[in-house]
mmCIF file of C-alpha atoms in Angstrom:
data_model
loop_
_atom_site.group_PDB
_atom_site.id
_atom_site.type_symbol
_atom_site.label_atom_id
_atom_site.label_comp_id
_atom_site.label_asym_id
_atom_site.label_seq_id
_atom_site.Cartn_x
_atom_site.Cartn_y
_atom_site.Cartn_z
ATOM 1 C CA MET A 1 29.849 -30.018 124.186
ATOM 2 C CA THR A 2 33.172 -28.810 122.840
ATOM 3 C CA TYR A 3 34.143 -25.830 120.841
ATOM 4 C CA PRO A 4 33.642 -26.406 117.115
ATOM 5 C CA GLN A 5 36.912 -26.594 115.206
ATOM 6 C CA PRO A 6 37.238 -23.886 112.550
ATOM 7 C CA PRO A 7 38.316 -24.404 108.998
ATOM 8 C CA ARG A 8 41.796 -23.047 108.358
ATOM 9 C CA GLN A 9 43.238 -21.732 105.158
ATOM 10 C CA ASP A 10 46.200 -23.684 104.020
ATOM 11 C CA GLY A 11 47.364 -22.632 100.617
ATOM 12 C CA ALA A 12 44.419 -22.558 98.228
ATOM 13 C CA GLY A 13 41.743 -22.248 100.871
ATOM 14 C CA TYR A 14 40.377 -23.438 104.166
ATOM 15 C CA ALA A 15 40.925 -27.027 105.037
ATOM 16 C CA PRO A 16 37.633 -28.724 105.913
ATOM 17 C CA SER A 17 36.996 -28.880 109.638
ATOM 18 C CA ALA A 18 35.444 -31.553 111.761
ATOM 19 C CA ARG A 19 32.453 -29.293 112.382
ATOM 20 C CA PRO A 20 31.200 -26.378 110.338
ATOM 21 C CA VAL A 21 31.659 -23.675 112.965
ATOM 22 C CA PRO A 22 33.681 -21.615 113.471
ATOM 23 C CA SER A 23 36.492 -21.150 110.947
ATOM 24 C CA ALA A 24 39.835 -19.446 111.084
ATOM 25 C CA ARG A 25 41.063 -17.635 108.073
ATOM 26 C CA PRO A 26 41.080 -13.025 109.239
ATOM 27 C CA GLU A 27 40.812 -11.918 110.164
ATOM 28 C CA ARG A 28 43.096 -8.652 111.674
ATOM 29 C CA LEU A 29 43.305 -6.460 112.346
ATOM 30 C CA PRO A 30 49.835 2.149 106.500
ATOM 31 C CA THR A 31 62.888 9.601 97.182
ATOM 32 C CA GLY A 32 59.281 10.811 96.228
ATOM 33 C CA PRO A 33 57.017 8.406 94.470
ATOM 34 C CA ASP A 34 57.509 7.451 90.852
ATOM 35 C CA THR A 35 54.885 9.515 89.077
ATOM 36 C CA THR A 36 55.615 8.300 85.577
ATOM 37 C CA GLY A 37 52.968 6.494 83.650
ATOM 38 C CA ASP A 38 49.248 7.011 83.210
ATOM 39 C CA ALA A 39 48.199 7.183 86.849
ATOM 40 C CA THR A 40 48.317 10.417 88.767
ATOM 41 C CA ALA A 41 50.542 10.906 91.779
ATOM 42 C CA PRO A 42 49.012 10.370 95.231
ATOM 43 C CA ARG A 43 47.118 13.290 96.646
ATOM 44 C CA ALA A 44 47.723 14.558 100.141
ATOM 45 C CA ARG A 45 44.763 13.887 102.400
ATOM 46 C CA PRO A 46 44.958 15.139 105.975
ATOM 47 C CA GLY A 47 43.827 12.997 108.858
ATOM 48 C CA ARG A 48 42.206 9.598 108.851
ATOM 49 C CA ASP A 49 39.575 8.550 106.364
ATOM 50 C CA ARG A 50 36.696 7.447 108.583
ATOM 51 C CA TYR A 51 34.997 5.612 105.734
ATOM 52 C CA LEU A 52 38.016 3.334 105.444
ATOM 53 C CA ASP A 53 38.117 2.972 109.223
ATOM 54 C CA LEU A 54 34.451 1.941 109.212
ATOM 55 C CA LEU A 55 35.079 -0.677 106.507
ATOM 56 C CA ARG A 56 37.962 -2.145 108.489
ATOM 57 C CA THR A 57 35.789 -2.390 111.595
ATOM 58 C CA VAL A 58 33.006 -4.134 109.693
ATOM 59 C CA ALA A 59 35.574 -6.525 108.214
ATOM 60 C CA LEU A 60 36.894 -7.447 111.665
ATOM 61 C CA VAL A 61 33.412 -8.063 113.054
ATOM 62 C CA ARG A 62 32.512 -10.172 110.039
ATOM 63 C CA VAL A 63 35.660 -12.267 110.526
ATOM 64 C CA VAL A 64 34.712 -13.023 114.122
ATOM 65 C CA VAL A 65 31.109 -13.872 113.215
ATOM 66 C CA PHE A 66 32.187 -16.111 110.335
ATOM 67 C CA HIS A 67 34.738 -17.938 112.448
ATOM 68 C CA LEU A 68 32.018 -18.636 114.982
ATOM 69 C CA PHE A 69 29.020 -19.583 112.862
ATOM 70 C CA GLY A 70 30.823 -20.731 109.707
ATOM 71 C CA TRP A 71 28.122 -19.369 107.393
ATOM 72 C CA ALA A 72 29.556 -19.676 103.885
ATOM 73 C CA TRP A 73 27.291 -16.928 102.523
ATOM 74 C CA LEU A 74 29.164 -14.389 104.656
ATOM 75 C CA THR A 75 32.169 -14.734 102.328
ATOM 76 C CA ILE A 76 29.902 -13.478 99.551
ATOM 77 C CA LEU A 77 28.023 -10.875 101.563
ATOM 78 C CA PHE A 78 31.230 -9.159 102.713
ATOM 79 C CA PRO A 79 34.648 -10.522 101.641
ATOM 80 C CA SER A 80 36.492 -9.244 104.687
ATOM 81 C CA MET A 81 40.000 -10.298 103.761
ATOM 82 C CA GLY A 82 39.848 -8.677 100.338
ATOM 83 C CA VAL A 83 38.545 -5.492 101.942
ATOM 84 C CA MET A 84 41.291 -5.477 104.557
ATOM 85 C CA PHE A 85 44.022 -5.953 101.953
ATOM 86 C CA ALA A 86 42.540 -3.225 99.736
ATOM 87 C CA LEU A 87 42.485 -0.767 102.642
ATOM 88 C CA ALA A 88 46.030 -1.694 103.630
ATOM 89 C CA GLY A 89 47.188 -1.237 100.038
ATOM 90 C CA SER A 90 45.715 2.246 99.929
ATOM 91 C CA LEU A 91 47.469 3.235 103.148
ATOM 92 C CA MET A 92 50.720 1.673 101.953
ATOM 93 C CA ALA A 93 50.643 3.649 98.711
ATOM 94 C CA ARG A 94 49.988 6.825 100.682
ATOM 95 C CA SER A 95 52.947 6.070 102.970
ATOM 96 C CA LEU A 96 55.264 5.408 100.034
ATOM 97 C CA ALA A 97 55.311 9.117 99.300
ATOM 98 C CA ARG A 98 58.195 8.826 101.777
ATOM 99 C CA PRO A 99 61.406 6.824 101.149
ATOM 100 C CA ALA A 100 60.509 3.173 100.715
ATOM 101 C CA ALA A 101 63.087 1.725 103.125
ATOM 102 C CA GLY A 102 61.787 3.808 106.013
ATOM 103 C CA VAL A 103 58.176 2.938 105.206
ATOM 104 C CA ILE A 104 58.923 -0.800 105.150
ATOM 105 C CA ARG A 105 60.773 -0.575 108.478
ATOM 106 C CA SER A 106 57.846 1.301 109.982
ATOM 107 C CA ARG A 107 55.312 -1.249 108.727
ATOM 108 C CA LEU A 108 57.363 -4.184 109.995
ATOM 109 C CA ARG A 109 57.841 -2.472 113.344
ATOM 110 C CA ARG A 110 54.079 -2.090 113.697
ATOM 111 C CA LEU A 111 53.246 -5.591 112.449
ATOM 112 C CA LEU A 112 55.750 -7.900 114.117
ATOM 113 C CA PRO A 113 55.762 -7.021 117.857
ATOM 114 C CA PRO A 114 52.036 -7.853 118.298
ATOM 115 C CA MET A 115 52.738 -11.206 116.653
ATOM 116 C CA TRP A 116 55.730 -11.744 118.940
ATOM 117 C CA ALA A 117 53.541 -11.090 121.982
ATOM 118 C CA PHE A 118 51.051 -13.631 120.658
ATOM 119 C CA SER A 119 53.814 -16.160 120.009
ATOM 120 C CA LEU A 120 55.310 -15.696 123.487
ATOM 121 C CA VAL A 121 52.026 -16.940 124.920
ATOM 122 C CA VAL A 122 51.096 -19.643 122.410
ATOM 123 C CA VAL A 123 54.420 -21.363 121.630
ATOM 124 C CA PRO A 124 55.446 -22.106 125.256
ATOM 125 C CA VAL A 125 52.010 -23.631 125.845
ATOM 126 C CA MET A 126 52.535 -25.908 122.841
ATOM 127 C CA PHE A 127 55.785 -27.148 124.365
ATOM 128 C CA ALA A 128 54.236 -27.474 127.817
ATOM 129 C CA LEU A 129 51.588 -29.771 126.323
ATOM 130 C CA SER A 130 54.186 -32.258 125.058
ATOM 131 C CA TRP A 131 55.014 -30.893 121.617
ATOM 132 C CA LYS A 132 58.298 -32.542 120.562
ATOM 133 C CA PRO A 133 58.994 -31.212 117.063
ATOM 134 C CA VAL A 134 62.739 -31.989 117.076
ATOM 135 C CA ARG A 135 62.005 -35.665 117.555
ATOM 136 C CA GLU A 136 59.528 -35.567 114.672
ATOM 137 C CA GLU A 137 61.220 -33.189 112.203
ATOM 138 C CA GLY A 138 64.854 -32.965 113.199
ATOM 139 C CA LEU A 139 66.987 -29.849 113.595
ATOM 140 C CA TRP A 140 65.457 -28.254 110.480
ATOM 141 C CA TRP A 141 62.508 -27.424 112.720
ATOM 142 C CA PHE A 142 64.524 -24.663 114.434
ATOM 143 C CA VAL A 143 64.713 -22.821 111.104
ATOM 144 C CA LYS A 144 60.968 -23.164 110.678
ATOM 145 C CA LEU A 145 60.448 -21.812 114.189
ATOM 146 C CA GLY A 146 61.904 -18.531 112.925
ATOM 147 C CA SER A 147 58.581 -17.941 111.168
ATOM 148 C CA TYR A 148 57.207 -16.901 114.551
ATOM 149 C CA LEU A 149 59.719 -14.036 114.468
ATOM 150 C CA PHE A 150 59.648 -13.132 110.776
ATOM 151 C CA PRO A 151 56.742 -14.934 109.081
ATOM 152 C CA LEU A 152 57.896 -15.312 105.505
ATOM 153 C CA GLY A 153 56.676 -18.897 105.744
ATOM 154 C CA ALA A 154 54.050 -20.748 107.727
ATOM 155 C CA PRO A 155 54.869 -21.012 111.461
ATOM 156 C CA PRO A 156 54.958 -24.663 112.612
ATOM 157 C CA PHE A 157 52.490 -26.053 115.133
ATOM 158 C CA PRO A 158 51.427 -29.517 116.290
ATOM 159 C CA GLU A 159 48.403 -31.013 114.596
ATOM 160 C CA GLU A 160 47.318 -32.399 117.959
ATOM 161 C CA ASN A 161 48.163 -30.758 121.255
ATOM 162 C CA GLY A 162 46.300 -30.649 124.525
ATOM 163 C CA SER A 163 43.688 -33.195 125.531
ATOM 164 C CA ALA A 164 40.267 -34.263 124.332
ATOM 165 C CA GLY A 165 37.582 -32.567 126.383
ATOM 166 C CA GLY A 166 40.112 -30.378 128.235
ATOM 167 C CA TRP A 167 40.385 -26.619 128.355
ATOM 168 C CA LEU A 168 42.785 -26.910 125.437
ATOM 169 C CA GLU A 169 41.429 -29.587 123.141
ATOM 170 C CA LEU A 170 43.552 -31.468 120.642
ATOM 171 C CA SER A 171 43.041 -29.000 117.786
ATOM 172 C CA TRP A 172 43.634 -25.791 119.740
ATOM 173 C CA ALA A 173 47.107 -25.084 118.281
ATOM 174 C CA ASP A 174 45.793 -25.490 114.741
ATOM 175 C CA GLN A 175 42.998 -23.043 115.473
ATOM 176 C CA ALA A 176 45.265 -20.576 117.292
ATOM 177 C CA ALA A 177 47.781 -20.489 114.435
ATOM 178 C CA GLY A 178 45.075 -20.099 111.782
ATOM 179 C CA PRO A 179 45.119 -16.267 111.679
ATOM 180 C CA LEU A 180 48.887 -16.167 111.134
ATOM 181 C CA TRP A 181 48.448 -16.703 107.386
ATOM 182 C CA TYR A 182 47.239 -13.080 107.202
ATOM 183 C CA ILE A 183 50.372 -11.762 108.908
ATOM 184 C CA ARG A 184 52.472 -13.726 106.427
ATOM 185 C CA ALA A 185 50.546 -12.406 103.410
ATOM 186 C CA TYR A 186 50.633 -8.835 104.733
ATOM 187 C CA LEU A 187 54.396 -9.098 105.186
ATOM 188 C CA TRP A 188 54.819 -10.261 101.580
ATOM 189 C CA PHE A 189 52.754 -7.343 100.308
ATOM 190 C CA VAL A 190 54.675 -4.812 102.391
ATOM 191 C CA LEU A 191 58.024 -6.052 101.099
ATOM 192 C CA ALA A 192 56.794 -6.113 97.496
ATOM 193 C CA SER A 193 54.935 -2.783 97.576
ATOM 194 C CA PRO A 194 57.715 -0.466 96.320
ATOM 195 C CA LEU A 195 58.124 -2.576 93.157
ATOM 196 C CA LEU A 196 54.385 -3.158 92.811
ATOM 197 C CA LEU A 197 53.682 0.561 93.078
ATOM 198 C CA LYS A 198 56.252 1.402 90.403
ATOM 199 C CA ALA A 199 54.787 -1.243 88.125
ATOM 200 C CA PHE A 200 51.284 0.028 88.804
ATOM 201 C CA ARG A 201 52.140 3.604 87.904
ATOM 202 C CA ARG A 202 53.683 2.492 84.623
ATOM 203 C CA LEU A 203 51.113 -0.135 83.618
ATOM 204 C CA PRO A 204 48.166 0.319 85.973
ATOM 205 C CA TRP A 205 45.574 -2.014 84.487
ATOM 206 C CA ALA A 206 47.996 -4.798 83.605
ATOM 207 C CA THR A 207 49.453 -4.691 87.118
ATOM 208 C CA LEU A 208 45.978 -4.650 88.677
ATOM 209 C CA LEU A 209 44.827 -7.747 86.800
ATOM 210 C CA ALA A 210 48.094 -9.715 86.862
ATOM 211 C CA PRO A 211 47.389 -11.351 90.273
ATOM 212 C CA VAL A 212 44.026 -12.603 88.977
ATOM 213 C CA ALA A 213 45.812 -14.197 86.033
ATOM 214 C CA LEU A 214 48.328 -15.731 88.426
ATOM 215 C CA THR A 215 45.476 -17.101 90.541
ATOM 216 C CA ALA A 216 43.967 -18.675 87.429
ATOM 217 C CA VAL A 217 47.244 -20.558 86.951
ATOM 218 C CA ILE A 218 48.297 -21.585 90.469
ATOM 219 C CA GLY A 219 44.984 -21.374 92.323
ATOM 220 C CA THR A 220 43.029 -23.720 90.097
ATOM 221 C CA GLY A 221 45.398 -26.673 90.029
ATOM 222 C CA LEU A 222 46.609 -25.896 86.519
ATOM 223 C CA VAL A 223 50.096 -25.462 87.999
ATOM 224 C CA THR A 224 50.917 -26.567 91.532
ATOM 225 C CA VAL A 225 53.678 -24.939 93.558
ATOM 226 C CA PRO A 226 54.463 -27.254 96.492
ATOM 227 C CA GLY A 227 55.277 -26.434 100.071
ATOM 228 C CA THR A 228 55.014 -23.309 102.151
ATOM 229 C CA PHE A 229 56.184 -21.149 99.271
ATOM 230 C CA GLY A 230 53.262 -22.390 97.197
ATOM 231 C CA GLU A 231 50.800 -21.611 99.989
ATOM 232 C CA SER A 232 52.194 -18.106 100.377
ATOM 233 C CA LEU A 233 52.192 -17.533 96.631
ATOM 234 C CA VAL A 234 48.526 -18.495 96.355
ATOM 235 C CA ASP A 235 47.602 -16.045 99.127
ATOM 236 C CA PHE A 236 49.660 -13.366 97.406
ATOM 237 C CA ALA A 237 47.934 -14.007 94.087
ATOM 238 C CA VAL A 238 44.380 -14.237 95.457
ATOM 239 C CA PHE A 239 44.520 -10.901 97.274
ATOM 240 C CA GLY A 240 47.146 -9.147 95.165
ATOM 241 C CA SER A 241 44.604 -7.338 92.999
ATOM 242 C CA CYS A 242 42.809 -6.053 96.104
ATOM 243 C CA TRP A 243 46.088 -4.672 97.459
ATOM 244 C CA ILE A 244 46.881 -3.001 94.128
ATOM 245 C CA LEU A 245 43.301 -1.709 93.946
ATOM 246 C CA GLY A 246 44.199 0.196 97.099
ATOM 247 C CA PHE A 247 46.978 1.855 95.075
ATOM 248 C CA ALA A 248 44.395 2.884 92.485
ATOM 249 C CA HIS A 249 42.185 4.357 95.186
ATOM 250 C CA ASN A 250 45.051 6.319 96.719
ATOM 251 C CA ASP A 251 46.244 7.637 93.344
ATOM 252 C CA GLY A 252 42.761 8.686 92.273
ATOM 253 C CA LEU A 253 42.728 6.358 89.273
ATOM 254 C CA LEU A 254 39.265 5.030 90.138
ATOM 255 C CA LYS A 255 37.871 8.561 89.980
ATOM 256 C CA GLU A 256 39.066 8.880 86.388
ATOM 257 C CA VAL A 257 36.936 5.947 85.246
ATOM 258 C CA PRO A 258 33.257 6.782 84.571
ATOM 259 C CA ARG A 259 31.303 5.393 87.487
ATOM 260 C CA TYR A 260 28.876 3.440 85.323
ATOM 261 C CA LEU A 261 31.802 1.757 83.562
ATOM 262 C CA ALA A 262 33.635 0.970 86.800
ATOM 263 C CA VAL A 263 30.559 -0.503 88.481
ATOM 264 C CA SER A 264 29.434 -2.520 85.451
ATOM 265 C CA SER A 265 32.954 -3.900 84.962
ATOM 266 C CA ALA A 266 33.144 -4.804 88.643
ATOM 267 C CA ALA A 267 29.761 -6.533 88.401
ATOM 268 C CA ILE A 268 30.972 -8.608 85.452
ATOM 269 C CA VAL A 269 34.077 -9.657 87.381
ATOM 270 C CA MET A 270 31.955 -10.563 90.405
ATOM 271 C CA GLY A 271 29.548 -12.485 88.203
ATOM 272 C CA PHE A 272 32.442 -14.496 86.828
ATOM 273 C CA GLY A 273 33.516 -15.247 90.387
ATOM 274 C CA LEU A 274 30.105 -16.633 91.305
ATOM 275 C CA TRP A 275 29.940 -18.597 88.060
ATOM 276 C CA TRP A 276 33.331 -20.150 88.736
ATOM 277 C CA ALA A 277 32.375 -20.922 92.331
ATOM 278 C CA SER A 278 29.178 -22.666 91.226
ATOM 279 C CA GLY A 279 31.223 -25.190 89.278
ATOM 280 C CA HIS A 280 33.889 -25.693 91.954
ATOM 281 C CA LEU A 281 31.957 -26.025 95.211
ATOM 282 C CA THR A 282 33.734 -27.890 98.004
ATOM 283 C CA GLU A 283 32.574 -29.476 101.239
ATOM 284 C CA GLU A 284 32.241 -25.916 102.516
ATOM 285 C CA GLY A 285 29.677 -25.130 99.811
ATOM 286 C CA TRP A 286 29.748 -21.487 98.719
ATOM 287 C CA ASN A 287 32.626 -20.596 101.024
ATOM 288 C CA LEU A 288 34.753 -18.536 98.633
ATOM 289 C CA ASP A 289 37.760 -18.978 100.911
ATOM 290 C CA GLU A 290 37.911 -22.527 99.558
ATOM 291 C CA ILE A 291 37.782 -21.424 95.889
ATOM 292 C CA PRO A 292 40.782 -19.170 95.108
ATOM 293 C CA LEU A 293 39.788 -17.832 91.682
ATOM 294 C CA ALA A 294 36.248 -17.083 92.863
ATOM 295 C CA GLN A 295 37.645 -15.357 95.947
ATOM 296 C CA ALA A 296 40.068 -13.275 93.878
ATOM 297 C CA THR A 297 37.491 -12.054 91.356
ATOM 298 C CA TRP A 298 34.573 -11.555 93.751
ATOM 299 C CA SER A 299 36.778 -9.654 96.229
ATOM 300 C CA LEU A 300 38.258 -7.486 93.475
ATOM 301 C CA GLY A 301 34.864 -6.463 92.105
ATOM 302 C CA PHE A 302 33.353 -5.973 95.552
ATOM 303 C CA CYS A 303 36.240 -3.792 96.759
ATOM 304 C CA ALA A 304 36.199 -1.796 93.515
ATOM 305 C CA ILE A 305 32.565 -0.820 94.100
ATOM 306 C CA LEU A 306 33.271 0.084 97.738
ATOM 307 C CA LEU A 307 36.172 2.325 96.709
ATOM 308 C CA VAL A 308 34.458 3.852 93.677
ATOM 309 C CA TYR A 309 31.749 5.126 96.015
ATOM 310 C CA ALA A 310 34.206 6.027 98.807
ATOM 311 C CA PRO A 311 33.026 9.325 100.349
ATOM 312 C CA SER A 312 36.279 10.058 102.269
ATOM 313 C CA TRP A 313 34.663 11.097 105.551
ATOM 314 C CA GLN A 314 36.625 13.108 108.054
ATOM 315 C CA LYS A 315 33.903 12.282 110.603
ATOM 316 C CA LEU A 316 31.330 9.520 110.715
ATOM 317 C CA PRO A 317 28.038 11.027 109.582
ATOM 318 C CA GLY A 318 24.580 10.858 111.125
ATOM 319 C CA ARG A 319 23.783 7.883 113.292
ATOM 320 C CA LEU A 320 27.141 6.320 112.514
ATOM 321 C CA ALA A 321 28.728 8.975 114.722
ATOM 322 C CA ALA A 322 27.478 7.069 117.764
ATOM 323 C CA TRP A 323 29.893 4.265 116.839
ATOM 324 C CA ASP A 324 32.901 6.564 116.497
ATOM 325 C CA GLY A 325 34.599 5.351 119.674
ATOM 326 C CA LEU A 326 34.301 1.662 118.790
ATOM 327 C CA VAL A 327 35.452 2.288 115.216
ATOM 328 C CA THR A 328 38.490 4.151 116.544
ATOM 329 C CA LEU A 329 39.234 1.411 119.072
ATOM 330 C CA ALA A 330 38.938 -1.357 116.464
ATOM 331 C CA ASN A 331 41.327 0.423 114.105
ATOM 332 C CA ASN A 332 43.868 1.141 116.828
ATOM 333 C CA ARG A 333 43.763 -2.505 117.943
ATOM 334 C CA ALA A 334 43.056 -4.291 114.647
ATOM 335 C CA VAL A 335 46.109 -6.593 114.803
ATOM 336 C CA THR A 336 45.424 -7.534 118.427
ATOM 337 C CA ILE A 337 41.776 -8.335 117.731
ATOM 338 C CA TYR A 338 42.640 -10.384 114.677
ATOM 339 C CA LEU A 339 45.449 -12.386 116.267
ATOM 340 C CA TRP A 340 43.617 -13.290 119.461
ATOM 341 C CA HIS A 341 40.021 -13.762 118.351
ATOM 342 C CA ASN A 342 40.289 -17.495 117.643
ATOM 343 C CA LEU A 343 41.723 -18.271 121.068
ATOM 344 C CA LEU A 344 39.052 -16.063 122.606
ATOM 345 C CA LEU A 345 36.325 -17.955 120.753
ATOM 346 C CA MET A 346 37.662 -21.202 122.187
ATOM 347 C CA ALA A 347 37.727 -19.691 125.671
ATOM 348 C CA CYS A 348 34.133 -18.495 125.263
ATOM 349 C CA ALA A 349 33.055 -21.964 124.200
ATOM 350 C CA HIS A 350 34.562 -23.513 127.303
ATOM 351 C CA LEU A 351 32.901 -20.907 129.504
ATOM 352 C CA VAL A 352 29.536 -21.708 127.956
ATOM 353 C CA ASP A 353 30.249 -25.424 128.453
ATOM 354 C CA GLN A 354 30.576 -24.792 132.179
ATOM 355 C CA LEU A 355 26.945 -23.683 132.362
ATOM 356 C CA TRP A 356 25.900 -27.347 132.253
ATOM 357 C CA SER A 357 27.924 -27.910 135.435
ATOM 358 C CA VAL A 358 26.174 -25.186 137.422
ATOM 359 C CA PRO A 359 23.662 -26.777 139.818
ATOM 360 C CA TRP A 360 20.028 -26.267 138.786
ATOM 361 C CA LEU A 361 21.012 -24.070 135.807
ATOM 362 C CA GLY A 362 22.258 -26.919 133.654
ATOM 363 C CA ASP A 363 19.369 -29.219 134.540
ATOM 364 C CA THR A 364 16.710 -26.539 134.056
ATOM 365 C CA PHE A 365 18.002 -24.712 130.992
ATOM 366 C CA GLY A 366 20.214 -27.331 129.361
ATOM 367 C CA THR A 367 18.109 -27.461 126.196
ATOM 368 C CA GLN A 368 18.038 -23.680 125.876
ATOM 369 C CA ILE A 369 21.801 -23.485 126.396
ATOM 370 C CA GLU A 370 22.387 -26.007 123.630
ATOM 371 C CA GLN A 371 20.012 -24.239 121.238
ATOM 372 C CA SER A 372 21.639 -20.848 121.844
ATOM 373 C CA TYR A 373 25.213 -22.154 122.129
ATOM 374 C CA GLU A 374 26.776 -20.020 119.381
ATOM 375 C CA VAL A 375 24.723 -16.972 120.363
ATOM 376 C CA LEU A 376 26.052 -17.189 123.925
ATOM 377 C CA ILE A 377 29.601 -17.380 122.542
ATOM 378 C CA LEU A 378 28.888 -14.324 120.387
ATOM 379 C CA ILE A 379 27.787 -12.419 123.484
ATOM 380 C CA LEU A 380 30.834 -13.474 125.496
ATOM 381 C CA ILE A 381 33.430 -12.819 122.806
ATOM 382 C CA TRP A 382 33.188 -9.036 123.097
ATOM 383 C CA PRO A 383 34.017 -8.683 126.822
ATOM 384 C CA LEU A 384 36.841 -11.184 126.359
ATOM 385 C CA THR A 385 38.066 -9.159 123.382
ATOM 386 C CA ALA A 386 38.061 -6.103 125.625
ATOM 387 C CA LEU A 387 40.225 -7.980 128.144
ATOM 388 C CA ALA A 388 42.649 -8.979 125.376
ATOM 389 C CA ILE A 389 42.865 -5.352 124.252
ATOM 390 C CA LEU A 390 43.675 -4.288 127.803
ATOM 391 C CA ALA A 391 46.236 -7.077 128.247
ATOM 392 C CA PHE A 392 48.018 -7.029 124.875
ATOM 393 C CA GLY A 393 46.832 -4.049 122.858
ATOM 394 C CA TRP A 394 49.423 -1.679 124.296
ATOM 395 C CA VAL A 395 52.066 -3.616 122.319
ATOM 396 C CA GLU A 396 50.684 -1.977 119.167
ATOM 397 C CA ASP A 397 51.380 1.443 120.674
ATOM 398 C CA VAL A 398 54.916 0.501 121.664
ATOM 399 C CA ALA A 399 55.502 -0.908 118.180
ATOM 400 C CA ALA A 400 54.294 2.377 116.660
ATOM 401 C CA ARG A 401 56.453 4.366 119.087
ATOM 402 C CA ARG A 402 53.437 5.899 120.755
ATOM 403 C CA ARG A 403 52.657 6.283 124.415
ATOM 404 C CA PRO A 404 51.005 3.017 125.543
ATOM 405 C CA ARG A 405 47.242 3.327 125.964
ATOM 406 C CA LEU A 406 44.880 0.805 127.489
ATOM 407 C CA TRP A 407 41.709 1.859 125.670
ATOM 408 C CA PRO A 408 42.462 4.080 122.633
ATOM 409 C CA ASN A 409 38.912 4.890 121.524
ATOM 410 C CA GLY A 410 39.604 8.535 120.710
ATOM 411 C CA ALA A 411 37.997 9.857 123.876
ATOM 412 C CA GLY A 412 41.137 11.824 124.638
ATOM 413 C CA GLY A 413 40.821 13.781 121.385
ATOM 414 C CA THR A 414 43.156 11.720 119.167
ATOM 415 C CA ARG A 415 42.315 8.805 116.977
ATOM 416 C CA GLY A 416 45.766 7.295 116.716
ATOM 417 C CA ALA A 417 47.618 6.238 113.633
#
């Protein structure tokens, strides 16, 4: 049995995979501000908001589970990517109280080195397994390779690399590169945030809804923008309102709207998303990642409700406090977890495959192993994630100009940045 190939988002949504599980779309892993306009200026809030940290952790776990099991209903139950972009938008708006150029440099410094570490492992393996892109694409390929350094476009990778039935099957590069769409989209949002924030503070509601309108044009086939730029533009449009919703949360605009009105409006937007999805189902069924306009509207409404009810915890309350260390660890290593989780899922699958080769075990429990295949992978993925954090997570500290830490779960008294 081989590891199931995940769907991958390419432009408007995930491309159908050979098997339904898992899929690879997640996902990963913050002069004075312009205070003109209707929205209020950002308010200073000391420390980390543990509610937002908890949401990011849930989003990461949901990404891993979805990419393993491929359950389409998970994209409705918890739209992780929309949540992650909304949280990042809120932190970006908070940071832009400082000069924009310095904030952008800081964000790029934190984002790119973990991707470079990932690329230093993955790209040489692609070449070692007989990838010959120059022969296929010419010298222009070297320009495209730059997307592994500064991902404004889609990094290139071979459609087939490795060997059928081997430790690295033919589709491994496609699966490994799947999460890089998020890094590309995040980079676009970071670079655009100073202008987006100014526009938001002048025309908040028009700016908030403009990406949805753009999605209705380019994400539905009404207008098609070809190439990598088109793919990036669709991602930007689909999740743009979630990012800008983070601005609204940071500026306190959501608190100015009566809660009943905010929730009912969000419910209407979400209802439209489900209605649109029902008429545009793909081979993935109700997987909203395949239906851009449904993803944009459902994610916007869902995130609006989450942020309208945001309690702004300084500490995790009640029984949630027992998870404080894991929540802190996940937030300090979000990029590492997101970048590596697809490769780790493939490694887990191969480890489970080896159980059939163990004398007596495979013959005696072969049926049980097959029936619990994905569950065994789900159990294995967490210790392998821990190993990846130990091996590569310190790059996030170096990128943030912090002292490198192997296991930053807050046990030392600090929660990190």
